[in-house]
mmCIF file of N, CA and C in Angstrom:
data_model
loop_
_atom_site.group_PDB
_atom_site.id
_atom_site.type_symbol
_atom_site.label_atom_id
_atom_site.label_comp_id
_atom_site.label_asym_id
_atom_site.label_seq_id
_atom_site.Cartn_x
_atom_site.Cartn_y
_atom_site.Cartn_z
ATOM 1 N N MET R 1 -19.683 1.755 -30.897
ATOM 2 C CA MET R 1 -20.088 1.743 -32.293
ATOM 3 C C MET R 1 -20.249 0.293 -32.754
ATOM 4 N N VAL R 2 -21.307 0.028 -33.471
ATOM 5 C CA VAL R 2 -21.607 -1.316 -33.950
ATOM 6 C C VAL R 2 -20.951 -1.523 -35.310
ATOM 7 N N ASP R 3 -20.319 -2.676 -35.503
ATOM 8 C CA ASP R 3 -19.697 -3.015 -36.786
ATOM 9 C C ASP R 3 -20.750 -3.682 -37.664
ATOM 10 N N LEU R 4 -21.363 -2.906 -38.557
ATOM 11 C CA LEU R 4 -22.425 -3.421 -39.423
ATOM 12 C C LEU R 4 -21.849 -4.000 -40.706
ATOM 13 N N GLN R 5 -22.452 -5.052 -41.191
ATOM 14 C CA GLN R 5 -22.085 -5.652 -42.468
ATOM 15 C C GLN R 5 -23.202 -5.365 -43.464
ATOM 16 N N PRO R 6 -22.852 -4.907 -44.679
ATOM 17 C CA PRO R 6 -23.902 -4.605 -45.659
ATOM 18 C C PRO R 6 -24.635 -5.861 -46.103
ATOM 19 N N ARG R 7 -25.909 -5.701 -46.382
ATOM 20 C CA ARG R 7 -26.716 -6.800 -46.908
ATOM 21 C C ARG R 7 -26.444 -6.936 -48.395
ATOM 22 N N SER R 8 -26.822 -8.066 -48.957
ATOM 23 C CA SER R 8 -26.499 -8.349 -50.359
ATOM 24 C C SER R 8 -27.090 -7.304 -51.303
ATOM 25 N N TYR R 9 -28.332 -6.861 -51.055
ATOM 26 C CA TYR R 9 -28.939 -5.872 -51.940
ATOM 27 C C TYR R 9 -28.248 -4.515 -51.808
ATOM 28 N N GLN R 10 -27.715 -4.218 -50.622
ATOM 29 C CA GLN R 10 -26.984 -2.967 -50.444
ATOM 30 C C GLN R 10 -25.676 -3.001 -51.230
ATOM 31 N N LEU R 11 -24.976 -4.120 -51.167
ATOM 32 C CA LEU R 11 -23.736 -4.258 -51.933
ATOM 33 C C LEU R 11 -24.003 -4.194 -53.427
ATOM 34 N N GLU R 12 -25.077 -4.827 -53.859
ATOM 35 C CA GLU R 12 -25.422 -4.810 -55.280
ATOM 36 C C GLU R 12 -25.672 -3.382 -55.762
ATOM 37 N N MET R 13 -26.454 -2.622 -55.010
ATOM 38 C CA MET R 13 -26.725 -1.234 -55.387
ATOM 39 C C MET R 13 -25.462 -0.382 -55.317
ATOM 40 N N PHE R 14 -24.631 -0.610 -54.311
ATOM 41 C CA PHE R 14 -23.381 0.138 -54.186
ATOM 42 C C PHE R 14 -22.477 -0.134 -55.377
ATOM 43 N N GLU R 15 -22.313 -1.402 -55.743
ATOM 44 C CA GLU R 15 -21.451 -1.755 -56.873
ATOM 45 C C GLU R 15 -21.979 -1.164 -58.174
ATOM 46 N N MET R 16 -23.289 -1.184 -58.355
ATOM 47 C CA MET R 16 -23.875 -0.579 -59.550
ATOM 48 C C MET R 16 -23.606 0.916 -59.579
ATOM 49 N N SER R 17 -23.683 1.566 -58.414
ATOM 50 C CA SER R 17 -23.474 3.016 -58.359
ATOM 51 C C SER R 17 -22.025 3.392 -58.638
ATOM 52 N N MET R 18 -21.096 2.483 -58.390
ATOM 53 C CA MET R 18 -19.697 2.768 -58.676
ATOM 54 C C MET R 18 -19.391 2.634 -60.169
ATOM 55 N N GLU R 19 -20.218 1.872 -60.893
ATOM 56 C CA GLU R 19 -20.015 1.682 -62.326
ATOM 57 C C GLU R 19 -20.655 2.792 -63.150
ATOM 58 N N LYS R 20 -21.814 3.284 -62.701
ATOM 59 C CA LYS R 20 -22.515 4.334 -63.439
ATOM 60 C C LYS R 20 -23.388 5.126 -62.479
ATOM 61 N N ASN R 21 -23.858 6.259 -62.955
ATOM 62 C CA ASN R 21 -24.693 7.137 -62.150
ATOM 63 C C ASN R 21 -26.096 6.528 -62.055
ATOM 64 N N ILE R 22 -26.542 6.233 -60.845
ATOM 65 C CA ILE R 22 -27.859 5.637 -60.640
ATOM 66 C C ILE R 22 -28.617 6.415 -59.572
ATOM 67 N N ILE R 23 -29.901 6.208 -59.530
ATOM 68 C CA ILE R 23 -30.746 6.714 -58.452
ATOM 69 C C ILE R 23 -31.307 5.493 -57.730
ATOM 70 N N ALA R 24 -30.977 5.357 -56.463
ATOM 71 C CA ALA R 24 -31.453 4.219 -55.669
ATOM 72 C C ALA R 24 -32.792 4.589 -55.041
ATOM 73 N N VAL R 25 -33.845 3.948 -55.493
ATOM 74 C CA VAL R 25 -35.186 4.169 -54.948
ATOM 75 C C VAL R 25 -35.533 2.944 -54.112
ATOM 76 N N MET R 26 -35.517 3.127 -52.808
ATOM 77 C CA MET R 26 -35.761 2.029 -51.881
ATOM 78 C C MET R 26 -36.582 2.571 -50.722
ATOM 79 N N PRO R 27 -37.346 1.712 -50.063
ATOM 80 C CA PRO R 27 -38.156 2.163 -48.927
ATOM 81 C C PRO R 27 -37.296 2.688 -47.774
ATOM 82 N N THR R 28 -37.925 3.460 -46.914
ATOM 83 C CA THR R 28 -37.275 3.957 -45.705
ATOM 84 C C THR R 28 -36.772 2.777 -44.870
ATOM 85 N N GLY R 29 -35.558 2.908 -44.371
ATOM 86 C CA GLY R 29 -35.000 1.877 -43.499
ATOM 87 C C GLY R 29 -34.233 0.792 -44.218
ATOM 88 N N CYS R 30 -34.019 0.950 -45.524
ATOM 89 C CA CYS R 30 -33.297 -0.081 -46.295
ATOM 90 C C CYS R 30 -31.791 0.155 -46.330
ATOM 91 N N GLY R 31 -31.337 1.281 -45.814
ATOM 92 C CA GLY R 31 -29.897 1.514 -45.725
ATOM 93 C C GLY R 31 -29.297 2.307 -46.871
ATOM 94 N N LYS R 32 -30.043 3.247 -47.453
ATOM 95 C CA LYS R 32 -29.498 4.057 -48.546
ATOM 96 C C LYS R 32 -28.317 4.893 -48.065
ATOM 97 N N THR R 33 -28.447 5.517 -46.899
ATOM 98 C CA THR R 33 -27.352 6.324 -46.360
ATOM 99 C C THR R 33 -26.169 5.434 -46.020
ATOM 100 N N TYR R 34 -26.435 4.256 -45.503
ATOM 101 C CA TYR R 34 -25.364 3.307 -45.200
ATOM 102 C C TYR R 34 -24.608 2.938 -46.470
ATOM 103 N N MET R 35 -25.330 2.700 -47.568
ATOM 104 C CA MET R 35 -24.681 2.368 -48.841
ATOM 105 C C MET R 35 -23.798 3.525 -49.299
ATOM 106 N N TYR R 36 -24.295 4.743 -49.158
ATOM 107 C CA TYR R 36 -23.531 5.927 -49.539
ATOM 108 C C TYR R 36 -22.221 5.997 -48.754
ATOM 109 N N ASN R 37 -22.278 5.665 -47.501
ATOM 110 C CA ASN R 37 -21.107 5.748 -46.637
ATOM 111 C C ASN R 37 -20.154 4.564 -46.783
ATOM 112 N N LEU R 38 -20.470 3.581 -47.625
ATOM 113 C CA LEU R 38 -19.548 2.485 -47.877
ATOM 114 C C LEU R 38 -18.295 2.967 -48.600
ATOM 115 N N ASP R 39 -18.416 4.058 -49.347
ATOM 116 C CA ASP R 39 -17.278 4.612 -50.067
ATOM 117 C C ASP R 39 -16.584 5.625 -49.157
ATOM 118 N N ASP R 40 -15.369 5.320 -48.740
ATOM 119 C CA ASP R 40 -14.622 6.187 -47.820
ATOM 120 C C ASP R 40 -14.240 7.527 -48.448
ATOM 121 N N ASN R 41 -14.331 7.644 -49.777
ATOM 122 C CA ASN R 41 -13.933 8.883 -50.445
ATOM 123 C C ASN R 41 -15.054 9.917 -50.469
ATOM 124 N N LEU R 42 -16.250 9.555 -50.065
ATOM 125 C CA LEU R 42 -17.388 10.469 -50.088
ATOM 126 C C LEU R 42 -17.512 11.157 -48.727
ATOM 127 N N PRO R 43 -18.018 12.390 -48.717
ATOM 128 C CA PRO R 43 -18.203 13.070 -47.431
ATOM 129 C C PRO R 43 -19.274 12.382 -46.601
ATOM 130 N N VAL R 44 -19.095 12.350 -45.301
ATOM 131 C CA VAL R 44 -20.056 11.728 -44.390
ATOM 132 C C VAL R 44 -21.292 12.616 -44.307
ATOM 133 N N THR R 45 -22.486 12.005 -44.409
ATOM 134 C CA THR R 45 -23.730 12.785 -44.349
ATOM 135 C C THR R 45 -24.337 12.670 -42.976
#
């Protein structure tokens, strides 16, 4: 398993999503699922 580090835009979107309900609209391959999985309390998709 590779230890990935989130990119700055992924962290920014993740932090915003923890403050309020947002919809992340980003191109394919930008790491939306990865951002979702940054929170250990959410179910793995």
